[in-house]
Short mmCIF file of C-alpha atoms and ligand atoms in Angstrom, two decimals:
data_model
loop_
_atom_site.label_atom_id
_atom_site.label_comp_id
_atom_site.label_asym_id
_atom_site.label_seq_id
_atom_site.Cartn_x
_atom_site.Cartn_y
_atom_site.Cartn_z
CA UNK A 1 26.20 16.96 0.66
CA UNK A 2 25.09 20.38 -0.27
CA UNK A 3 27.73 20.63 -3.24
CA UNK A 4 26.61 19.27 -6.52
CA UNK A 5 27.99 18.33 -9.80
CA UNK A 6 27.15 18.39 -13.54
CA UNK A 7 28.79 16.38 -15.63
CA UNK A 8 28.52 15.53 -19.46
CA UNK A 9 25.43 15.98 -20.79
CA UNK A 10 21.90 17.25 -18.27
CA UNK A 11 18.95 18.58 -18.19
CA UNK A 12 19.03 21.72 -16.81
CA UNK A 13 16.72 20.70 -13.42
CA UNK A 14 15.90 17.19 -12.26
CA UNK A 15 12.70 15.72 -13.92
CA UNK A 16 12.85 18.04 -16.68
CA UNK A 17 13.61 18.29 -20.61
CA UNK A 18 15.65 15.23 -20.61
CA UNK A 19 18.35 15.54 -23.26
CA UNK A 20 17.37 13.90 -26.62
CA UNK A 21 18.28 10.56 -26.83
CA UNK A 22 18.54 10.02 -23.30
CA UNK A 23 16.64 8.86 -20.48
CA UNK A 24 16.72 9.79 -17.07
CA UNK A 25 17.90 7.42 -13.88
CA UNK A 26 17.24 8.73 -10.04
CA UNK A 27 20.16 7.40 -7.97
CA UNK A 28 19.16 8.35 -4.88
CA UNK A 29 19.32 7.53 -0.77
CA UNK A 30 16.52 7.87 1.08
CA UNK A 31 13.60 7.07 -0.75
CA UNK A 32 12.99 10.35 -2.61
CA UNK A 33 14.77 12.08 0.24
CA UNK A 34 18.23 11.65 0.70
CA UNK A 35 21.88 12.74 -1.70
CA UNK A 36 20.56 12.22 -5.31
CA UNK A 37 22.46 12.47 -9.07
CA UNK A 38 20.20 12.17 -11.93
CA UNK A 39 22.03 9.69 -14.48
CA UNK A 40 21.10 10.43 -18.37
CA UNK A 41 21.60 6.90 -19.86
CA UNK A 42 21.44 6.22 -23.75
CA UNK A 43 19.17 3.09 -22.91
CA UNK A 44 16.44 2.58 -20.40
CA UNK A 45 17.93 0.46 -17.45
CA UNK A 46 14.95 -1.97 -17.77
CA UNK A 47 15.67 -3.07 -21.66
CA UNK A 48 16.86 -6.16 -20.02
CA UNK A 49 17.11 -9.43 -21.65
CA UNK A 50 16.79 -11.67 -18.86
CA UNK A 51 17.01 -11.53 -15.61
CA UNK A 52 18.42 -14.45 -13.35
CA UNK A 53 17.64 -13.80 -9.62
CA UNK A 54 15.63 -13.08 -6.91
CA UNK A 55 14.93 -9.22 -7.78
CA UNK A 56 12.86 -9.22 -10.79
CA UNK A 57 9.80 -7.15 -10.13
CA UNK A 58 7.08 -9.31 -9.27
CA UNK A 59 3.28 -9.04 -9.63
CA UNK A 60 0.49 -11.11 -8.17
CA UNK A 61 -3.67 -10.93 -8.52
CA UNK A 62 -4.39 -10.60 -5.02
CA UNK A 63 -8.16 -11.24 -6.10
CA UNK A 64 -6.71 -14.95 -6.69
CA UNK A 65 -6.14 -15.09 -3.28
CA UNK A 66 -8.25 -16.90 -0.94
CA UNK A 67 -8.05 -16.76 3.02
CA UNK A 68 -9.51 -18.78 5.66
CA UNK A 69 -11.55 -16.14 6.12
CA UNK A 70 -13.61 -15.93 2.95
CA UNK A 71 -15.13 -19.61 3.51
CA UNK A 72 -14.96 -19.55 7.27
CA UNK A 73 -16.32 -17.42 10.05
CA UNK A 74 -13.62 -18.69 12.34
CA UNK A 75 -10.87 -17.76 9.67
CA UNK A 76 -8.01 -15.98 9.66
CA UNK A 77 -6.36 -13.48 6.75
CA UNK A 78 -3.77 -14.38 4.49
CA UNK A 79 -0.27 -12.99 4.94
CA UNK A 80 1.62 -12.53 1.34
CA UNK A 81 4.59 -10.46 1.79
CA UNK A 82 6.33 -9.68 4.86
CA UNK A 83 9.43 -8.22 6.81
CA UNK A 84 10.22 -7.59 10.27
CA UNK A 85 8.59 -4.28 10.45
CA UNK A 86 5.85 -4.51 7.89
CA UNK A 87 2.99 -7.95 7.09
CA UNK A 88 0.69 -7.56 4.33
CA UNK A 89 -2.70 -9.73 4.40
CA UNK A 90 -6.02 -10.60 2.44
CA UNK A 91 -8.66 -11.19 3.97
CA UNK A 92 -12.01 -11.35 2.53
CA UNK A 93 -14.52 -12.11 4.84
CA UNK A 94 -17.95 -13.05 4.17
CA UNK A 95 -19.52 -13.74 7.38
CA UNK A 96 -19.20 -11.72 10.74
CA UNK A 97 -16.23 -12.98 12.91
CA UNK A 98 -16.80 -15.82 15.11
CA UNK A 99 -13.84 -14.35 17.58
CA UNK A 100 -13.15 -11.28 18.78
CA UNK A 101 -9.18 -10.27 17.79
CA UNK A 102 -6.63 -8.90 19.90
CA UNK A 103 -3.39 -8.60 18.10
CA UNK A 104 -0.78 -7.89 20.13
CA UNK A 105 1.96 -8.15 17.36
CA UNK A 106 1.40 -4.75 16.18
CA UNK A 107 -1.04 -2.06 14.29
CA UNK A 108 -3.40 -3.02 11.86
CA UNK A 109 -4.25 -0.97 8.98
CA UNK A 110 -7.37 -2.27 7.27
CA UNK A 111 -7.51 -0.71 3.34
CA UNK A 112 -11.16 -1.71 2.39
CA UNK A 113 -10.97 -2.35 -1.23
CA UNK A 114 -14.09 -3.33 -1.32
CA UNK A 115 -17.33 -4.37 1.06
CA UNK A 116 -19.53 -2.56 3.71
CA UNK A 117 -19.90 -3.33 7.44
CA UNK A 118 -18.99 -2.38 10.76
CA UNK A 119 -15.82 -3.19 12.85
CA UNK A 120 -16.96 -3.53 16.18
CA UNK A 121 -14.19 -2.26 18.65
CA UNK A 122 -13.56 -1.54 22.06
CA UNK A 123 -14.11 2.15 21.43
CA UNK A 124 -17.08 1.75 19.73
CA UNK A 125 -18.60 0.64 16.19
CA UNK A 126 -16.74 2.29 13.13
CA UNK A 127 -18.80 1.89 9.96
CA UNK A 128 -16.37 0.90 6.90
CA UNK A 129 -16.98 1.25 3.14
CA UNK A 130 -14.75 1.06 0.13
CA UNK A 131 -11.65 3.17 0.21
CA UNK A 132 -11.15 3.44 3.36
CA UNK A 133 -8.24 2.84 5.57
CA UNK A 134 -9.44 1.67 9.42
CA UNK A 135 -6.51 1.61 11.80
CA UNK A 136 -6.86 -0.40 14.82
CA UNK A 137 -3.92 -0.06 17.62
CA UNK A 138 -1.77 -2.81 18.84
CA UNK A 139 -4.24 -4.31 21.21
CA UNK A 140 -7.53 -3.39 20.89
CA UNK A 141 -10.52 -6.11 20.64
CA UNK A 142 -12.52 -5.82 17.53
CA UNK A 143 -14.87 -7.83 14.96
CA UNK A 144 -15.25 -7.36 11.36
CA UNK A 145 -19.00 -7.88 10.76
CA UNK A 146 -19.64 -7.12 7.10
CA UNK A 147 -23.17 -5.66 5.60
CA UNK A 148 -22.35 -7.47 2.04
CA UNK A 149 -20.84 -10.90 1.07
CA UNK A 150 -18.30 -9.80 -0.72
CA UNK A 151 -15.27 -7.68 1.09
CA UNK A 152 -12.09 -7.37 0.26
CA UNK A 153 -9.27 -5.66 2.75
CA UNK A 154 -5.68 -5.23 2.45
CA UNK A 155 -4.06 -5.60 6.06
CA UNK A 156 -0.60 -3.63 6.35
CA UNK A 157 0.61 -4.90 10.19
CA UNK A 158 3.31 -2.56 11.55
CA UNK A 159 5.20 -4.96 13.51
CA UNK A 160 7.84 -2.61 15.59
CA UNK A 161 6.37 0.53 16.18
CA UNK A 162 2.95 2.75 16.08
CA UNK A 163 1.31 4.06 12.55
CA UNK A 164 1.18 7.78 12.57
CA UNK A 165 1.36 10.42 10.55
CA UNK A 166 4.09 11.98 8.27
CA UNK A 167 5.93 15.15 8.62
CA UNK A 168 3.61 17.89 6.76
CA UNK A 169 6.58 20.18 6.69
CA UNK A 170 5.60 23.06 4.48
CA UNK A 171 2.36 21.77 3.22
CA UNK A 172 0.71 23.30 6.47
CA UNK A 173 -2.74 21.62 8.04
CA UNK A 174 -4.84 20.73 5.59
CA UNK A 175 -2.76 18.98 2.98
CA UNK A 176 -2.99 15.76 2.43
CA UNK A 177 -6.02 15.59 4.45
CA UNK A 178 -7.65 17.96 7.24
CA UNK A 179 -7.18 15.70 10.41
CA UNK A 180 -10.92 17.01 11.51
CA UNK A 181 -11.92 14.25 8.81
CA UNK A 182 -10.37 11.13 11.05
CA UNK A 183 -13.68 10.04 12.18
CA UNK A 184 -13.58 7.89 15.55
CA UNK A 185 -16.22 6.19 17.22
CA UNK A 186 -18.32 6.87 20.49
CA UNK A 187 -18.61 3.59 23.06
CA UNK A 188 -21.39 1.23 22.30
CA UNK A 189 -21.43 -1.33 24.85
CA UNK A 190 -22.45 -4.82 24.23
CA UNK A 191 -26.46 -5.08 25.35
CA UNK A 192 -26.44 -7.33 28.63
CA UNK A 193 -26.79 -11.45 27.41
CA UNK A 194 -30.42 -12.60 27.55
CA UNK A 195 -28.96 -16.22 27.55
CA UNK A 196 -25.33 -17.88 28.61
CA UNK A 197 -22.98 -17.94 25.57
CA UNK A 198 -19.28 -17.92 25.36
CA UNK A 199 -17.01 -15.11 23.65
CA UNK A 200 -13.98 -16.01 22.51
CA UNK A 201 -10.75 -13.11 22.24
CA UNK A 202 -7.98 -14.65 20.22
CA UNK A 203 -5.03 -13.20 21.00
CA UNK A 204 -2.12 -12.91 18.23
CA UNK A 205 1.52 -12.36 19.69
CA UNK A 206 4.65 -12.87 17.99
CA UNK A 207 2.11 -14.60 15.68
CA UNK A 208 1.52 -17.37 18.16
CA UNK A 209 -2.39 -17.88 19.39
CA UNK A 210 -3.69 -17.54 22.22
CA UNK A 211 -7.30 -17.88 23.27
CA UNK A 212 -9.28 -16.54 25.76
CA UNK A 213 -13.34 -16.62 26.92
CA UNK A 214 -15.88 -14.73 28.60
CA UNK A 215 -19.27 -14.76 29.61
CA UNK A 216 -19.58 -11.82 28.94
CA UNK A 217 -18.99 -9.52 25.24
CA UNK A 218 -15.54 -8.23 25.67
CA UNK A 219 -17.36 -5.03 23.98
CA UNK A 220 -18.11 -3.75 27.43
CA UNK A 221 -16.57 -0.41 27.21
CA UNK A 222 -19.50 2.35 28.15
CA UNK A 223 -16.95 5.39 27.70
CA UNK A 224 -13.01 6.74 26.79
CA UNK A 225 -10.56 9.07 26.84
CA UNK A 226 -7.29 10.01 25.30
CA UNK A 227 -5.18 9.50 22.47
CA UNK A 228 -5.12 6.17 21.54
CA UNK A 229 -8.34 4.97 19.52
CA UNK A 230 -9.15 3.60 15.99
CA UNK A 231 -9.96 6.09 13.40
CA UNK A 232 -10.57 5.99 9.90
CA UNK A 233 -10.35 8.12 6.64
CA UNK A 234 -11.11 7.36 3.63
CA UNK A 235 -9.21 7.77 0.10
CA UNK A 236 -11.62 10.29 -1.28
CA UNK A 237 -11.09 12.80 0.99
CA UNK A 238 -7.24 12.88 0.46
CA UNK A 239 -6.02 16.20 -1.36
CA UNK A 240 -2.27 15.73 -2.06
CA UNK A 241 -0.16 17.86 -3.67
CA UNK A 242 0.03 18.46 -6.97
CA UNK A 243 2.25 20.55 -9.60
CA UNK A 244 2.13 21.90 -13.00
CA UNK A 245 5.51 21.83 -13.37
CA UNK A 246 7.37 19.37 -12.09
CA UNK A 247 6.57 15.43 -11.45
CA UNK A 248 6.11 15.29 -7.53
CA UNK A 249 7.93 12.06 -6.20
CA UNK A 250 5.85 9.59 -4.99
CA UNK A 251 6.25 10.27 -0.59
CA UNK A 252 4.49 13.78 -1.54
CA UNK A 253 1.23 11.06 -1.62
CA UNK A 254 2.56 9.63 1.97
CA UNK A 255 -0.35 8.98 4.04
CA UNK A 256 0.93 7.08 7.12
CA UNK A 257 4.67 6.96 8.55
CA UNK A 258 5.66 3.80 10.62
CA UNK A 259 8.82 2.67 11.24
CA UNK A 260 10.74 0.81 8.92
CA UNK A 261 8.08 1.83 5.97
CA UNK A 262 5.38 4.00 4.65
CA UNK A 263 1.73 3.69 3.14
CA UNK A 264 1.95 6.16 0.23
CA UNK A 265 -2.06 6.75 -1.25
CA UNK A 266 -1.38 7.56 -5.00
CA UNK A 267 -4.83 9.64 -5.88
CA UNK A 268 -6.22 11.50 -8.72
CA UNK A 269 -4.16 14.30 -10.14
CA UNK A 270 -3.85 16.53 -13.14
CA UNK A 271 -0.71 15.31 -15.51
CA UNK A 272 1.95 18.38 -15.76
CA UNK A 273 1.51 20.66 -18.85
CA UNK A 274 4.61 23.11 -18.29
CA UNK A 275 6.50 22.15 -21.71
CA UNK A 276 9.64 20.77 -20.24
CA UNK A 277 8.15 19.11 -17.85
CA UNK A 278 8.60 15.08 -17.86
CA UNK A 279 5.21 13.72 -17.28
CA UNK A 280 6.15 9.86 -16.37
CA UNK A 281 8.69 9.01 -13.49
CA UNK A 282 12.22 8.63 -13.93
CA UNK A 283 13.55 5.30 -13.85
CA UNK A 284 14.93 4.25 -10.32
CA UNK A 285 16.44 1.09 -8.60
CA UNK A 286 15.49 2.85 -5.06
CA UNK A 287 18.02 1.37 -2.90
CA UNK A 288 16.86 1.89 0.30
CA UNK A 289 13.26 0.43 0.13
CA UNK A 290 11.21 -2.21 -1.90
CA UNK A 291 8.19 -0.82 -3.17
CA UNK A 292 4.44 -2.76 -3.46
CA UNK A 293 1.99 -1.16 -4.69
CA UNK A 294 -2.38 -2.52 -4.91
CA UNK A 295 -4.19 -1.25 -7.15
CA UNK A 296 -7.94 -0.19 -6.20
CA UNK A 297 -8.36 1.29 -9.23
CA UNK A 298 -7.30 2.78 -12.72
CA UNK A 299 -3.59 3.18 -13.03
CA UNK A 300 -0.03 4.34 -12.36
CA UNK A 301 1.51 6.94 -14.87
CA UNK A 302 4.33 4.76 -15.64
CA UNK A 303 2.04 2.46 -17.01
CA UNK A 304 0.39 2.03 -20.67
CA UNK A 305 -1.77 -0.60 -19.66
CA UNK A 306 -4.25 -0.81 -16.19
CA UNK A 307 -2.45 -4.05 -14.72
CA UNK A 308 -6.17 -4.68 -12.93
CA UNK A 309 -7.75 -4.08 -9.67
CA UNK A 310 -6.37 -5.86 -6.84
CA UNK A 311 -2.95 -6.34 -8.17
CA UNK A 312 0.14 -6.41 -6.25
CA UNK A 313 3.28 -5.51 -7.44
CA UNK A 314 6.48 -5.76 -5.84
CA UNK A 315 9.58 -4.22 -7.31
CA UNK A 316 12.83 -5.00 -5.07
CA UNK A 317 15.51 -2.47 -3.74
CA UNK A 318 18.49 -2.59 -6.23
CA UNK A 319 16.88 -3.25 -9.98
CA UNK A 320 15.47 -0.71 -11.10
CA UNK A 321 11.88 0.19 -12.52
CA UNK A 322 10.42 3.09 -14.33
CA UNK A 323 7.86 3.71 -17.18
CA UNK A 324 7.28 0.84 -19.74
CA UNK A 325 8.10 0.93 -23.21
CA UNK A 326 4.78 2.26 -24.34
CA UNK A 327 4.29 4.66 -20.87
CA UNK A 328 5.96 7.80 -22.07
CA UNK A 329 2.81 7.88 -25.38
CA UNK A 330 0.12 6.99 -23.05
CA UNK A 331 0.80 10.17 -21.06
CA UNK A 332 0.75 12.36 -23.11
CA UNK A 333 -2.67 11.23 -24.59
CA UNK A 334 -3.87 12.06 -21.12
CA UNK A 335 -4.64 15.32 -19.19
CA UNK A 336 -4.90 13.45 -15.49
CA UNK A 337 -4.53 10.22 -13.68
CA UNK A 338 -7.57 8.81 -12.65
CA UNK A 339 -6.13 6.42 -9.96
CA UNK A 340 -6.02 5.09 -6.05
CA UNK A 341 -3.25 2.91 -5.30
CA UNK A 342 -2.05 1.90 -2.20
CA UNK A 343 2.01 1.96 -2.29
CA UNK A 344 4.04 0.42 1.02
CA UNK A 345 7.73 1.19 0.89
CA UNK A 346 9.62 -1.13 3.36
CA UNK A 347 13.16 0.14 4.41
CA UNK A 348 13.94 -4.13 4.89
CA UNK A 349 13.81 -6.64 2.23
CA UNK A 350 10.06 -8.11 1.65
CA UNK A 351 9.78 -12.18 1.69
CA UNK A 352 6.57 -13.89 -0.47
CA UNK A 353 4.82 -16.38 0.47
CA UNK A 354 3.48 -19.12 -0.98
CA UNK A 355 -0.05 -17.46 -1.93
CA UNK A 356 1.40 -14.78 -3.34
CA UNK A 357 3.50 -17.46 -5.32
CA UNK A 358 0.42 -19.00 -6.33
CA UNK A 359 -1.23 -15.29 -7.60
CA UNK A 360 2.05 -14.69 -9.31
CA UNK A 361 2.24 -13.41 -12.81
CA UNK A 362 5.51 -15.18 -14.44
CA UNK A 363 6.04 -12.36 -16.99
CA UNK A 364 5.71 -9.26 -15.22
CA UNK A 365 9.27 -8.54 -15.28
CA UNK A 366 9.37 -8.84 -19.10
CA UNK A 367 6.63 -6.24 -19.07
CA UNK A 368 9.14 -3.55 -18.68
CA UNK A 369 11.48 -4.44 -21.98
CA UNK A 370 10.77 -4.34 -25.23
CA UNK A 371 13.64 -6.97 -25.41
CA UNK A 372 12.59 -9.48 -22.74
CA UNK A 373 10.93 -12.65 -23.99
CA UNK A 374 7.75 -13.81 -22.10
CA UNK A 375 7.60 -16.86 -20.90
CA UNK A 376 4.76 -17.02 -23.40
CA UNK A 377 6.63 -15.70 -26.03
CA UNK A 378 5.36 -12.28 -26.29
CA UNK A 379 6.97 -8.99 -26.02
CA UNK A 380 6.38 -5.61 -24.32
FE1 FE2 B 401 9.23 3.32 -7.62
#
């Protein structure tokens, strides 16, 4: 709708001056996109007692987390959240794959929180190193072989449709990042076998296994052409947006656009000084998408506290989140955010599994009242 109201008592512009005594509540569609009314409550929708339910925001140490992968050469990752358009993994290799992959369930975006290595692909060998995202299309054959012992990647799997790239609309070429950066390999076949041996592809579809061999490497490819490929970038190259006068919502950070969700790269930005200008978000209960975010490193504005590298958090479509009690002091004791997080916003509901179960922090929903009792008996 292009009309708009004001009712009762408002600031006079979204994300600004909030009116003393009140707090400000983003009902929107869309994400951050879609019809919007800013709500100015006399209590912060998250000074909840209790909560009985399935959409309390979760949290999980994903660095508790341990795949076949880590112990095994032969492993696999570890899914811990998923929907039908979106599967989020661990794995944390150690060795160089036994197999060669082929998953034909969808793109793979590999977030390297930490480690160093090569994936060995059709198209050729693409060096990784922390912060980087490697994206590997729907069907290519590849091998993690690692430099270090200890790696650490974050798998997003977009199950119904290609990763690409958001809109840039008026943001023009070279923000968030120039695409001359996307760095893709050149072919590197597979040196002919000096003895017999037997390569295995396993093939993932509709996540059913299916294994193939060779006596040959199925890294045979001596040249290519076109647009389909794997590419990286990584997360200190991105230059998002940024504004002295307004909070930007968090899609201005998108990074990649798939369908049915997004991989938002929250980076290093100055903190708003304009003096109206609300520095932490607005609370939100973001009914269109459930919201994860990993932390690489430091931490979210609407924190007071760094909730620690390699945690997941997972707040649900419907309740709403926002800064915690002691969020709004920490900000302004700041001049920037020193931060990389990786946020996925899924359009469908996310499912946990059992290792993310296992991870799980029982109290993280309390963290967000100064009401809520722990289930340790502490308070915000
Ligand atoms: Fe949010």
């Amino acid at each position: 709708m292009e009309i708009r109201f004001a009712k009762g008592v408002t600031s006079r512009q979204g994300r600004t001056g909030w009116p003393e005594g009140t707090v400000e509540d983003e009902h929107g569609r869309g994400g951050f996109f879609g019809e919007v009314s800013m709500l100015y409550r006399s209590h912060p929708p998250t000074r909840w007692t209790r909560i009985e339910g399935d959409l309390k925001p979760r949290a999980m140490n994903s660095l508790r987390v341990q795949p076949t992968d880590q112990i095994d050469p032969a492993g696999i990752p570890e899914r811990i959240l998923h929907n039908p358009d979106v599967h989020l993994y661990v794995s944390r290799r150690r060795e160089p794959m036994s197999y060669y992959m082929r998953n034909a369930d969808g793109d793979e975006i590999h977030f390297v929180h930490e480690g160093r290595g090569t994936v060995e692909t059709d198209y050729g060998p693409l060096p990784y190193e922390t912060g980087d995202y490697v994206v590997i299309p729907k069907g290519t054959n590849y091998r993690v072989v690692p430099d270090v012992p200890d790696n650490f990647f974050l798998i997003i799997e977009s199950r119904t449709g290609p990763v690409g790239f958001p809109d840039r609309g008026m943001f023009g070429q070279h923000v968030p990042f120039d695409f001359a950066l996307l760095h893709a390999p050149d072919p590197q076949p597979a040196p002919p076998e000096t003895e017999p041996r037997e390569y295995e592809i396993r093939i993932k579809r509709a996540d059913r296994w299916t294994r193939v061999y060779h006596d040959f490497c199925p890294l045979d490819v001596v040249g290519w052409t076109g647009n389909l490929c794997v590419y990286k970038l990584n997360v200190r190259d991105l230059r998002g947006p940024s504004s002295d006068r307004t909070h930007l919502p968090p899609v201005s950070y998108a990074t990649f656009q798939c369908p049915g969700f997004w991989v938002v790269t929250f980076q290093p930005k100055p903190f708003e000084t304009a003096p109206d200008a609300v520095r932490v978000p607005s609370y939100h209960r973001n009914v269109d998408y459930d919201e994860v975010i990993f932390t690489h490193s430091g931490r979210l504005m609407s924190r007071s506290e760094e909730l620690g590298t390699g945690t997941v958090t997972l707040h649900p479509a419907g309740i709403h989140h926002g800064p915690n009690p002691k969020a709004f002091e920490a900000a302004e004791k700041l001049d920037r955010m020193e931060a990389y997080l990786v946020n996925v916003d899924s359009e469908k509901p996310l499912a946990w599994t059992q290792a993310f179960i296992d991870a799980e922090d029982p109290d993280y929903w309390a963290t967000f009242s100064d009401q809520a009792v722990r289930v340790d008996g502490g308070r915000a």
